[in-house]
CSV table of C-alpha atoms in Angstrom, one decimal:
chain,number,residue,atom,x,y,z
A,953,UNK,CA,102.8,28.5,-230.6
A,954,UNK,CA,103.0,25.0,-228.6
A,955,UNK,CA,101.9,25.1,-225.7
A,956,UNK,CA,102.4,22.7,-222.6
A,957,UNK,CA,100.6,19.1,-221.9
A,958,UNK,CA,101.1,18.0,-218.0
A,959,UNK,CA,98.0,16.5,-216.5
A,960,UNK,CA,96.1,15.9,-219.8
A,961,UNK,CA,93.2,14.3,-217.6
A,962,UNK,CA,89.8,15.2,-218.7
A,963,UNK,CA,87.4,15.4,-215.8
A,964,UNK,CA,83.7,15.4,-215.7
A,965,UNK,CA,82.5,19.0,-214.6
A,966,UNK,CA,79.3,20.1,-213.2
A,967,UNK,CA,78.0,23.2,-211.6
A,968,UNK,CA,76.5,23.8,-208.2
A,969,UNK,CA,76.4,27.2,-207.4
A,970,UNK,CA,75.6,27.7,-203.1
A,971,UNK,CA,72.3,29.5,-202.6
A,972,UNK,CA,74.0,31.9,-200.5
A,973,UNK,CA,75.6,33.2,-203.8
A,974,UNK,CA,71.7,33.7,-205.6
A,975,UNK,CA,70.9,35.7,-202.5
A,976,UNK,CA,73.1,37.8,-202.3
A,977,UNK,CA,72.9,38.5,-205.9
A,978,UNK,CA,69.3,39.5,-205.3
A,979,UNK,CA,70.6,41.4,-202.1
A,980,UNK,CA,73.0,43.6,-204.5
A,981,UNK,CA,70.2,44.1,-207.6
A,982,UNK,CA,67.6,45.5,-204.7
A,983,UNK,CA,70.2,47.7,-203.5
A,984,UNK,CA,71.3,49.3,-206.6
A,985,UNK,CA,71.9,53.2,-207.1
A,986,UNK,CA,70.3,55.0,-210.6
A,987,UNK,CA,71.3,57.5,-212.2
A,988,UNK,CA,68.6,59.7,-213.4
A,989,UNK,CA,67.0,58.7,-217.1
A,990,UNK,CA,69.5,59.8,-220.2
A,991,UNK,CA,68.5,62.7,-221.8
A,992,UNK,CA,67.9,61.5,-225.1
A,993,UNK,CA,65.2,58.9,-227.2
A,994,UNK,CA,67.8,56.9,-228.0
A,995,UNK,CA,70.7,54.7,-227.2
A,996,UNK,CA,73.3,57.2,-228.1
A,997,UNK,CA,74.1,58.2,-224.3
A,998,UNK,CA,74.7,54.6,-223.4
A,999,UNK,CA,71.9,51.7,-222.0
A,1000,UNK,CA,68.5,53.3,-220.9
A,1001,UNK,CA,67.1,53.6,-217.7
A,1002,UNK,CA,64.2,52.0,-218.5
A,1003,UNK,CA,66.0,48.6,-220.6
A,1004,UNK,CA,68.0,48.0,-217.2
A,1005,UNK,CA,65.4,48.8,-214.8
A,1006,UNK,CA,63.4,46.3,-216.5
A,1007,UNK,CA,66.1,43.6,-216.5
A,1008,UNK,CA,66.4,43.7,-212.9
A,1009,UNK,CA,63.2,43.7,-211.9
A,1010,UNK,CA,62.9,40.3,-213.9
A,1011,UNK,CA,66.4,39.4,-212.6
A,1012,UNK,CA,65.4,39.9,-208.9
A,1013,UNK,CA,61.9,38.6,-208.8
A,1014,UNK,CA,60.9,36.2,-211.6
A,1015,UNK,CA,64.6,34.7,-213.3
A,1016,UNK,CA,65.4,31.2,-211.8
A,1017,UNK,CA,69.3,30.6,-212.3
A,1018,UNK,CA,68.5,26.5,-211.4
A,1019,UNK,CA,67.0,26.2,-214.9
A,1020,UNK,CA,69.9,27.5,-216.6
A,1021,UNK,CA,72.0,25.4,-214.3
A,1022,UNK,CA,70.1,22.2,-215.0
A,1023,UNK,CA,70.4,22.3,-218.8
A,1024,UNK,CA,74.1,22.9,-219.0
A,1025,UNK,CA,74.6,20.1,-216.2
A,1026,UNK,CA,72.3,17.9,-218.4
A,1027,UNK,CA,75.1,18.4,-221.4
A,1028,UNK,CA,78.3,16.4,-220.7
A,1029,UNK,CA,80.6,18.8,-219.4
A,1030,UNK,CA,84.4,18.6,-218.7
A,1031,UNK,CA,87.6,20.3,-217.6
A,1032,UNK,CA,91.5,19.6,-218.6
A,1033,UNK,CA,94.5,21.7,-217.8
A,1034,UNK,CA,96.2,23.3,-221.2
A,1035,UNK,CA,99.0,25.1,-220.8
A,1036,UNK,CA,98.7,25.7,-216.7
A,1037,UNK,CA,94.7,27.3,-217.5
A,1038,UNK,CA,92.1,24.6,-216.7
A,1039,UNK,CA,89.8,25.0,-219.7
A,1040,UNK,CA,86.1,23.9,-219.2
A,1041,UNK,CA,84.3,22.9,-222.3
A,1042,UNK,CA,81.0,20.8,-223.1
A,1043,UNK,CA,81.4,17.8,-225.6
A,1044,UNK,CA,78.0,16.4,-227.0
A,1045,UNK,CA,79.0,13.2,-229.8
A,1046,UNK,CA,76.4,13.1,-232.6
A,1047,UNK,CA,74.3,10.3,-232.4
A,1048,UNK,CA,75.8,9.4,-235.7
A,1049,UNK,CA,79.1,8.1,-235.5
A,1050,UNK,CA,80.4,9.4,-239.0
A,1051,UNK,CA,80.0,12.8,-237.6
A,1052,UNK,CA,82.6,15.7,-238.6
A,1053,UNK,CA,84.1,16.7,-234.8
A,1054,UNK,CA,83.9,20.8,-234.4
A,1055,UNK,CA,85.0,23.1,-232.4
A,1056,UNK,CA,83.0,26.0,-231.9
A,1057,UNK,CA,84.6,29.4,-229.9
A,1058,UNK,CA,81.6,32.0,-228.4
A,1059,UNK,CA,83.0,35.9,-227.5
A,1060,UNK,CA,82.7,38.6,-225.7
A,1061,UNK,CA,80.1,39.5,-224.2
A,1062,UNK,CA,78.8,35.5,-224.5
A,1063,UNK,CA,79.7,32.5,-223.4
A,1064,UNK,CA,78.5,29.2,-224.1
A,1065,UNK,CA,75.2,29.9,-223.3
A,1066,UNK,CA,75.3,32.0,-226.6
A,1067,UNK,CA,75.8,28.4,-228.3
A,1068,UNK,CA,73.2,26.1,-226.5
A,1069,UNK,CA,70.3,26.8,-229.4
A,1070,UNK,CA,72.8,25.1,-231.9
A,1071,UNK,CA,73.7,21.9,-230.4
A,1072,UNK,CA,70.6,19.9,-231.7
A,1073,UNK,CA,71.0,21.1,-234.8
A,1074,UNK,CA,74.5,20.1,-235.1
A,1075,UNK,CA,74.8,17.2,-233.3
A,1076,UNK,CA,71.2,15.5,-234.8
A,1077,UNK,CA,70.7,17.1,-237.6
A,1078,UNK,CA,68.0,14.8,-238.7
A,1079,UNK,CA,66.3,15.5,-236.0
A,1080,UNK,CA,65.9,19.4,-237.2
A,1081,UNK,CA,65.3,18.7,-240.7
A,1082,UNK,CA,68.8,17.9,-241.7
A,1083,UNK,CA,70.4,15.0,-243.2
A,1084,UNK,CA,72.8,12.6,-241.4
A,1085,UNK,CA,75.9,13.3,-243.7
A,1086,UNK,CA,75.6,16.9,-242.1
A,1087,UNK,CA,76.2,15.9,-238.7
A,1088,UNK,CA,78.9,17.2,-236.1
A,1089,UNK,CA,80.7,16.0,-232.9
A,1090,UNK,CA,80.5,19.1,-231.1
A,1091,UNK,CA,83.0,21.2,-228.8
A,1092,UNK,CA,82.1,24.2,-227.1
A,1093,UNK,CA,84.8,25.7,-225.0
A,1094,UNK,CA,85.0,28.4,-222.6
A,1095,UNK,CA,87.7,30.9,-223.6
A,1096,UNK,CA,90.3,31.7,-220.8
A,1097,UNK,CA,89.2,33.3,-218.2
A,1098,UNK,CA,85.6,33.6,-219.3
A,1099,UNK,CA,82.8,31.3,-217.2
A,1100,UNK,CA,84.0,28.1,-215.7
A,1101,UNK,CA,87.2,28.0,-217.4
A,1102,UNK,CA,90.2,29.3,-215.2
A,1103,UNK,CA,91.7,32.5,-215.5
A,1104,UNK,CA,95.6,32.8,-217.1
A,1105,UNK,CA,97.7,34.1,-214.3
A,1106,UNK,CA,100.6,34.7,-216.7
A,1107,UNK,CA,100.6,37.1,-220.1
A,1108,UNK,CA,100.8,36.0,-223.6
A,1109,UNK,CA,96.7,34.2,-223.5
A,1110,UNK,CA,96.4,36.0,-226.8
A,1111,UNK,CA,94.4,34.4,-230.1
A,1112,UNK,CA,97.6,32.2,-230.6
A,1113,UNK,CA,97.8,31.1,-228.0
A,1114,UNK,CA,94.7,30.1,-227.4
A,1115,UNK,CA,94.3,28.6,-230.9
A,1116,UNK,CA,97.1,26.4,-229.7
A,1117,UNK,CA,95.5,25.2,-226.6
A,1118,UNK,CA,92.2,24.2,-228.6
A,1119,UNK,CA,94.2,22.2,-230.9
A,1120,UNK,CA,95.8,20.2,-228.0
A,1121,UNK,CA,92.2,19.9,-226.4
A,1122,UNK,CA,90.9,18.5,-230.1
A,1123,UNK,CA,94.3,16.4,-230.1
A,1124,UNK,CA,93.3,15.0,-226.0
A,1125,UNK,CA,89.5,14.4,-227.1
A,1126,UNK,CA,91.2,11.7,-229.9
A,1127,UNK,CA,90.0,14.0,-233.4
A,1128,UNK,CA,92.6,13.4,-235.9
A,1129,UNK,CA,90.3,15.5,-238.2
A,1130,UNK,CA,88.2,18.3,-237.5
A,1131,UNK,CA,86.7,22.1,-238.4
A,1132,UNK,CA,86.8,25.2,-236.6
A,1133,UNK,CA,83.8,28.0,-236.1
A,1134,UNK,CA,83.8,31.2,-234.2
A,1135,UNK,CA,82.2,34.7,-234.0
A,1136,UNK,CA,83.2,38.0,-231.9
A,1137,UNK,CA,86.4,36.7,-230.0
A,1138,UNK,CA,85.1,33.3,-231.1
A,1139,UNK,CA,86.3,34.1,-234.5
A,1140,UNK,CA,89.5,36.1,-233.9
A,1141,UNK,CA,90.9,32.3,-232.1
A,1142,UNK,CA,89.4,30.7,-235.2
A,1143,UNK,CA,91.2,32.7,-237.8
A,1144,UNK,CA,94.0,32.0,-235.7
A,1145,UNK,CA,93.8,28.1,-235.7
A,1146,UNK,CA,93.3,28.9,-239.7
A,1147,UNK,CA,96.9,30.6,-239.7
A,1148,UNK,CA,98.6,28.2,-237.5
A,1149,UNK,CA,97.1,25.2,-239.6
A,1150,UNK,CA,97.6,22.5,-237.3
A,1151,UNK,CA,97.6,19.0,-238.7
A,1152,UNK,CA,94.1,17.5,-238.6
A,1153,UNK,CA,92.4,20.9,-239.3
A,1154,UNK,CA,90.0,20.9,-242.4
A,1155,UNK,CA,89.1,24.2,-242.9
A,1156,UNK,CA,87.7,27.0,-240.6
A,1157,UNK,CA,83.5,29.4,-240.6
A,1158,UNK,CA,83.4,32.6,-239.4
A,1159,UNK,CA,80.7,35.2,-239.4
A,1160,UNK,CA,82.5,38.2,-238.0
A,1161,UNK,CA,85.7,39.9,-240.3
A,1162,UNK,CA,87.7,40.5,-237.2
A,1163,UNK,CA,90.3,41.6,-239.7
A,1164,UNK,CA,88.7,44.2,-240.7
A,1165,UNK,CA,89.9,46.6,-238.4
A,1166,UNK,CA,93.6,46.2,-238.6
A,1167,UNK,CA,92.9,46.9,-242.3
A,1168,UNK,CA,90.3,49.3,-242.4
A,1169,UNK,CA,91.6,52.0,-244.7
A,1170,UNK,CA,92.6,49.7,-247.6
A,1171,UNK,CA,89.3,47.7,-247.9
A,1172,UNK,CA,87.6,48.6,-251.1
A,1173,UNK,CA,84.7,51.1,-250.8
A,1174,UNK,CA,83.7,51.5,-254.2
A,1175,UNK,CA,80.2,50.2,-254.1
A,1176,UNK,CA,77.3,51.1,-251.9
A,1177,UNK,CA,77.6,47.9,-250.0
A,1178,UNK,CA,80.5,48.6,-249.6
A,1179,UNK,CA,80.7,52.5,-248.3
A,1180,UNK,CA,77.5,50.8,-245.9
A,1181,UNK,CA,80.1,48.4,-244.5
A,1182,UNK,CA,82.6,51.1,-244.2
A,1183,UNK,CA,80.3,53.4,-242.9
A,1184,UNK,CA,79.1,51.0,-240.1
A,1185,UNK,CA,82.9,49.8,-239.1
A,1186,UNK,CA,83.7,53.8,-238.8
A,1187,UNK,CA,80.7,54.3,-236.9
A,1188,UNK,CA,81.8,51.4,-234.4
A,1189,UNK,CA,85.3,52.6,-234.3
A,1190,UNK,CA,84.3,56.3,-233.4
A,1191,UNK,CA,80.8,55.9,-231.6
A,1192,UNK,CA,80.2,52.3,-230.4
A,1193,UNK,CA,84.3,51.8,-229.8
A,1194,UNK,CA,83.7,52.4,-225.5
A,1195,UNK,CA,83.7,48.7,-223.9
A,1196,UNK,CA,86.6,48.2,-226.6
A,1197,UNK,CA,88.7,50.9,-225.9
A,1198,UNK,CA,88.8,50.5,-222.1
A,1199,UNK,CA,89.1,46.9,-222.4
A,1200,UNK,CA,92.2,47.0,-224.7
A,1201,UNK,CA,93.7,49.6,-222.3
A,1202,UNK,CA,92.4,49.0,-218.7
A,1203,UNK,CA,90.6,46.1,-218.5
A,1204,UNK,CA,91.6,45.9,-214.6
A,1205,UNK,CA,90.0,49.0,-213.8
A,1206,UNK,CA,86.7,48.0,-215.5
A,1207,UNK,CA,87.1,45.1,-213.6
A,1208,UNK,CA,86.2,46.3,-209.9
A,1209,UNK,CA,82.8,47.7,-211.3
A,1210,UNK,CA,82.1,44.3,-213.3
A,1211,UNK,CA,83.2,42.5,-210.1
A,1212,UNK,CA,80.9,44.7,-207.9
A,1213,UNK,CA,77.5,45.2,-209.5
A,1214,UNK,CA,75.5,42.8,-210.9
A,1215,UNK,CA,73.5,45.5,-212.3
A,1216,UNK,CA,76.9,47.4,-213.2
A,1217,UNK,CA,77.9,44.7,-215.1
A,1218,UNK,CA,74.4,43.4,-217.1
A,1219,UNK,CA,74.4,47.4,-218.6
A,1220,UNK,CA,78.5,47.1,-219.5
A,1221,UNK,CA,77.4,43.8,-221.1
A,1222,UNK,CA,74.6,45.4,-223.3
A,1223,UNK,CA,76.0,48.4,-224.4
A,1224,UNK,CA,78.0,46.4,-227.0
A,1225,UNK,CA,76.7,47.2,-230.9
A,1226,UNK,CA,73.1,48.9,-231.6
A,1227,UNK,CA,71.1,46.1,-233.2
A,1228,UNK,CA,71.5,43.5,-230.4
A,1229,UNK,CA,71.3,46.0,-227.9
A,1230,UNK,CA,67.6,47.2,-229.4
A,1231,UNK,CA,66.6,43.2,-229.3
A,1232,UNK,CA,67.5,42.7,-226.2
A,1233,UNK,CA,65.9,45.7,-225.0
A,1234,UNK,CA,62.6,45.0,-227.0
A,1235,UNK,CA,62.8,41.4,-224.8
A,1236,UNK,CA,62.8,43.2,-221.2
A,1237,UNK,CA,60.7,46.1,-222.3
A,1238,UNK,CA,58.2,45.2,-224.7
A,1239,UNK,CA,58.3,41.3,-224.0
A,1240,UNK,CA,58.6,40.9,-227.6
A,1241,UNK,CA,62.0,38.5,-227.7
A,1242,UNK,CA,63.9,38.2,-231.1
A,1243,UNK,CA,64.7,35.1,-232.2
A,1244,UNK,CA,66.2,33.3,-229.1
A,1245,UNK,CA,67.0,36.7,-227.5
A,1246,UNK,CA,64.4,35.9,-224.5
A,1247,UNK,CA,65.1,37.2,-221.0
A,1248,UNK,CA,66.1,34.1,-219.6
A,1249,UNK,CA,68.4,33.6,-221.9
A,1250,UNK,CA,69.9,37.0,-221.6
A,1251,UNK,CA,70.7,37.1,-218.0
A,1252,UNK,CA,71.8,33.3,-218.4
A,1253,UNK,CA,74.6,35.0,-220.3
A,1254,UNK,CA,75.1,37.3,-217.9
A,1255,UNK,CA,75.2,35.1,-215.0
A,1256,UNK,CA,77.9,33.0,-216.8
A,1257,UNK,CA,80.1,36.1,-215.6
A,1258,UNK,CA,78.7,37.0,-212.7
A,1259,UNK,CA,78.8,33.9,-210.5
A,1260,UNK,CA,82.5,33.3,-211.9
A,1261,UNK,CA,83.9,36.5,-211.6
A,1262,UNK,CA,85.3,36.8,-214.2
A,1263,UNK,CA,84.4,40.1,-215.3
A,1264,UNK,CA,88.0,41.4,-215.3
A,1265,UNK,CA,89.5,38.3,-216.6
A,1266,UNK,CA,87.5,38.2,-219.8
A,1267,UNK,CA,88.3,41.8,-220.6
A,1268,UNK,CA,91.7,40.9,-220.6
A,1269,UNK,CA,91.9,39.4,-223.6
A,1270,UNK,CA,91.0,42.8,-225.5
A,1271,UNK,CA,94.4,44.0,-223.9
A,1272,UNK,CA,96.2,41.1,-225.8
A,1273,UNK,CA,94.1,41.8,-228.8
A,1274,UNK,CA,95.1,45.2,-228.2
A,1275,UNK,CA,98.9,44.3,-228.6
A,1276,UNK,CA,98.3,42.3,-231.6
A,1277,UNK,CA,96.9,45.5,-233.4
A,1278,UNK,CA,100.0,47.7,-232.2
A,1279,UNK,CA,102.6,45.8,-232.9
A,1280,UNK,CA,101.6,45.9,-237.2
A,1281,UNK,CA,102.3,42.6,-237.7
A,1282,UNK,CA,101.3,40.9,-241.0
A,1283,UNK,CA,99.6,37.6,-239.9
A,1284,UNK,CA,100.8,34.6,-241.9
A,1285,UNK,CA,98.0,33.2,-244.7
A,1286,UNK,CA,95.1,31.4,-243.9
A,1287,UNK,CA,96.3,27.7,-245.4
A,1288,UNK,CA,93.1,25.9,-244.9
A,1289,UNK,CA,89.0,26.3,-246.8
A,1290,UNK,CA,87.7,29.4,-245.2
A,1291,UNK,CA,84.1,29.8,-245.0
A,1292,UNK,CA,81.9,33.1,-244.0
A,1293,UNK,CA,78.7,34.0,-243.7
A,1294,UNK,CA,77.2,37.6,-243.6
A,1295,UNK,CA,74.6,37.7,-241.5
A,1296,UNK,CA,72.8,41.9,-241.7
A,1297,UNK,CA,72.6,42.7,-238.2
A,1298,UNK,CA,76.2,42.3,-237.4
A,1299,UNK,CA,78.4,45.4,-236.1
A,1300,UNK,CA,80.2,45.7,-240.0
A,1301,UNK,CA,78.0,43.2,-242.7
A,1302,UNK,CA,81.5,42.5,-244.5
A,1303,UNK,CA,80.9,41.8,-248.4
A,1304,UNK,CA,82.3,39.4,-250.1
A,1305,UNK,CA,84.8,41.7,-251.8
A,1306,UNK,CA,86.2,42.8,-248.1
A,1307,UNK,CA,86.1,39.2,-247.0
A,1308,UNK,CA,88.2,38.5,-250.1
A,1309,UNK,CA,90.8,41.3,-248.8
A,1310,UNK,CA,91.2,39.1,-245.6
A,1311,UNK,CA,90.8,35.5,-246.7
A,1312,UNK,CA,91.7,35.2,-250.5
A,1313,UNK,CA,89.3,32.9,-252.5
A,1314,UNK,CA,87.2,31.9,-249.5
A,1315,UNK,CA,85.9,28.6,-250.1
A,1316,UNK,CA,82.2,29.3,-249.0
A,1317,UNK,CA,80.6,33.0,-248.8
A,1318,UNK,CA,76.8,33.7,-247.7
A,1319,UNK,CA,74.7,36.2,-247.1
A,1320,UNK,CA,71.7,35.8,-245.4
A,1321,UNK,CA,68.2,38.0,-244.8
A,1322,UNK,CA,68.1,38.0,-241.0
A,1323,UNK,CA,70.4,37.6,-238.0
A,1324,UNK,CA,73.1,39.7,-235.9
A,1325,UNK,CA,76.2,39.5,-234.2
A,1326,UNK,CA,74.8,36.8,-231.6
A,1327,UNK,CA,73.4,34.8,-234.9
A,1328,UNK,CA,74.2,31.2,-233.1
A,1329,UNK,CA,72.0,32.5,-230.2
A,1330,UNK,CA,69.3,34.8,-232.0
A,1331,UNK,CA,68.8,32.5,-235.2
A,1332,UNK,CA,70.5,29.0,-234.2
A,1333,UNK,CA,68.4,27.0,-237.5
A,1334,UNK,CA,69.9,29.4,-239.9
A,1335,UNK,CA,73.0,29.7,-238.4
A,1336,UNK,CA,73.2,25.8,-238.2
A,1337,UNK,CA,72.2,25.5,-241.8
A,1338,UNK,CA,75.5,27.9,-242.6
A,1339,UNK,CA,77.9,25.5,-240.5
A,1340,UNK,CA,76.6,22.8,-242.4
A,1341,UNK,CA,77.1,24.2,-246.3
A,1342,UNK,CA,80.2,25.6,-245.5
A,1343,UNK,CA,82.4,22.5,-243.9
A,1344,UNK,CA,79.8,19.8,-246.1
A,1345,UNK,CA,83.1,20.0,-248.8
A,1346,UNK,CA,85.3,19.4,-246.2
A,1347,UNK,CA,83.8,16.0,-245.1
C-alpha cells in the first residue's frame, strides 16, 4: 500500500510536559474509587486490589515522571508527517558507521519505553560484550496513535498500512538497506513489511506468532510442546481474550475510561497475559522487580498513554486488526529471511513446527530459557543477543 509523502521534513522533537498536567494526575490517583478486594487468590477475576493499590501509592507519592522525561529527551528524537499522521520516532546511529540500520516496532500495551533497555546493546554492541560487526543504526517508532506520534483521523491505519509508512520513514532517514523487528502489535506491522517486501528490506525478527490465531485450528498439535502451545493460545482466546475483544469491537467506548482514570487505565493496561502481569505485580507488591520490570519503568509505560491521551487511539488499531481477521484473507508470502525467537513466558511459546506453518523455512529459530512477552523490556541482553544472530546473515 503506498502511501503519501507531502512535507517529508524531519524535525527534532522533545517533550515538556506542564506541571499542571503531573498535578492533576496526582489530584485524580488521590481521588480514585475501589471496588472492594476480588474474591479469589488469584488473578482470574481481573487485576487485584492490592497490585493496583500499590501502584498508586508509588505513582502518587514517590514516581518522578522528569526522570523518564529526561532520558527519552537525552536520545535524539524526531517527528515527520507520513501519510497525513505525524509519526514521532527516536533515531540513535551506532557509533560504528558500518552498522546495519533497524527498525524496531513496540505494541500494545508498550511503547517505546518498552525498547529503551536495548538501545546500548544495539547501537554499541562492544560496549555490552558484543562485537562491532553486530552493530545497528537504530529506529524506534511510535505506532499511530500511540505516545507522541499523532492519532489517524481517517480509517484504513491497519498493519499495511502502517508497514508502508515505516518503509517511507526508513526511505526519508536515507537507509537503502535495512532489517525489521517487532513483538505484540510490533510484530503484526513487521510481518507486514515482510509481505509487502519493499526494496531495501533484508529480512524481518519476531518473537510473537501473531499468525497464530487466524490459523489456530490447523496448527499441528501432535507433540506435548505442541498441545502446551495450543493449550495456552486457547486459554488466551477464551480466558485472557477481554482487553482484545473490546478493543477489536469498541475501542471508543473503552476509551472514555482510559481517558478518565489514570488508575482506570494503569489496571486496563496490566490485565494483559498472566506471566507479565505476576512480574509486574511482584515489582509493586513484593519490591522484587523481574528483569527490567521495575516500577519506574512500569508506570513510565503507562504515562506514555496517559499524558498523550491516547488511550482510545491505540485501541483502535485492534478494530483494524479485527477486520483483517474477518475478512479471511490469505496474506501474501513472507519474501524476505524470517527470523523468530521463542522466548517461555510469552502468551503462546510457538514451536518451531507452528512457526514453520506461518513462515516456511524460517531462516533463524531460537528458543531461549527465560523471558516473556515484554522480552526487549524484561531481558534486553538476551533479547539483544537474538537480534543480533538472527539478521548477522543478513549483513
Amino acid at each position: 500500500m503506498p502511501v503519501t509523502t507531502e512535507g517529508t521534513d524531519i524535525c527534532p522533537f522533545r517533550i515538556e510536559v506542564p506541571e499542571n498536567q503531573l498535578t492533576e494526575l496526582r489530584r485524580r490517583v488521590e481521588a480514585t474509587r475501589w471496588p472492594s478486594k476480588e474474591l479469589v487468590t488469584d488473578r482470574s477475576q481481573g487485576v487485584q486490589l492490592a497490585t493496583l493499590q500499590a501502584l498508586s501509592r508509588y505513582w502518587m507519592l514517590e514516581y518522578d515522571w522528569r526522570r523518564c522525561e529526561a532520558r527519552l529527551d537525552a536520545l535524539p528524537q524526531f517527528t515527520t508527517e507520513i501519510d497525513g499522521v505525524e509519526i514521532h520516532f527516536i533515531h540513535v546511529r551506532s557509533p560504528h558507521e558500518s552498522a546495519l540500520p533497524l527498525i524496531m516496532t513496540h505494541g500494545w500495551p508498550g511503547s517505546v519505553v518498552e525498547l529503551l533497555e536495548t538501545v546500548g546493546p544495539l547501537t554499541d554492541p562492544t560496549a555490552h560484550g558484543g562485537s562491532a560487526e553486530d552493530a545497528f543504526h537504530l529506529v524506534l517508532p511510535s505506532l499511530p496513535g500511540y505516545g507522541f506520534s499523532g492519532e489517524p483521523t481517517e480509517l484504513g491505519w491497519g498493519n499495511g498500512r502502517i508497514a508502508s509508512a515505516w518503509t517511507e520513514l526508513m526511505n526519508r532517514l536515507e537507509y537503502p538497506r535495512y532489517v525489521a523487528q517487532g513483538g505484540d502489535v510490533g510484530a503484526a506491522v513487521t510481518d507486514a513489511m515482510g509481505r509487502q517486501a519493499p526494496a531495501g528490506l533484508l529480512g524481518i525478527h519476531v518473537n510473537l506468532l501473531a499468525g497464530a490465531i487466524a490459523i489456530k485450528d490447523q496448527l499441528p498439535m501432535e507433540s506435548e510442546q505442541e498441545r502446551a502451545a495450543f493449550d495456552a493460545l486457547n486459554a488466551f482466546m477464551t480466558d485472557g481474550f477481554g482487553y482484545f475483544l473490546e478493543q477489536t469491537t469498541r475501542p471508543q467506548t473503552i476509551g472514555y475510561s482510559l481517558l478518565d482514570s489514570p488508575v482506570g487505565l494503569a489496571a486496563w493496561m496490566l490485565d494483559h497475559d498472566t506471566d507479565s502481569y505476576y512480574k509486574i505485580s511482584r515489582a509493586f507488591v513484593d519490591r522484587e522487580p523481574v528483569g527490567n520490570l521495575t516500577r519506574d519503568n512500569i508506570i513510565d509505560n503507562i504515562m506514555m498513554y496517559w499524558l498523550t491521551g491516547t488511550g482510545a487511539s491505540a485501541a483502535r488499531w485492534y478494530w483494524e486488526f479485527g477486520r483483517e481477521i474477518a475478512a479471511g484473507q490469505a496474506p501474501p508470502p513472507v519474501s524476505v529471511p524470517v527470523g523468530f525467537t521463542t522466548f517461555p513466558g510469552e502468551i503462546w511459546a510457538a514451536p518451531r513446527s507452528w512457526v514453520e506453518s506461518v513462515y516456511p523455512s524460517p531462516a533463524y529459530f531460537n528458543e531461549v530459557g527465560s523471558g516473556g512477552h515484554f522480552a526487549a523490556w524484561e531481558e534486553p541482553e538476551l533479547f539483544s543477543a537474538e537480534v543480533r544472530a538472527a539478521f548477522r546473515p543478513l549483513r
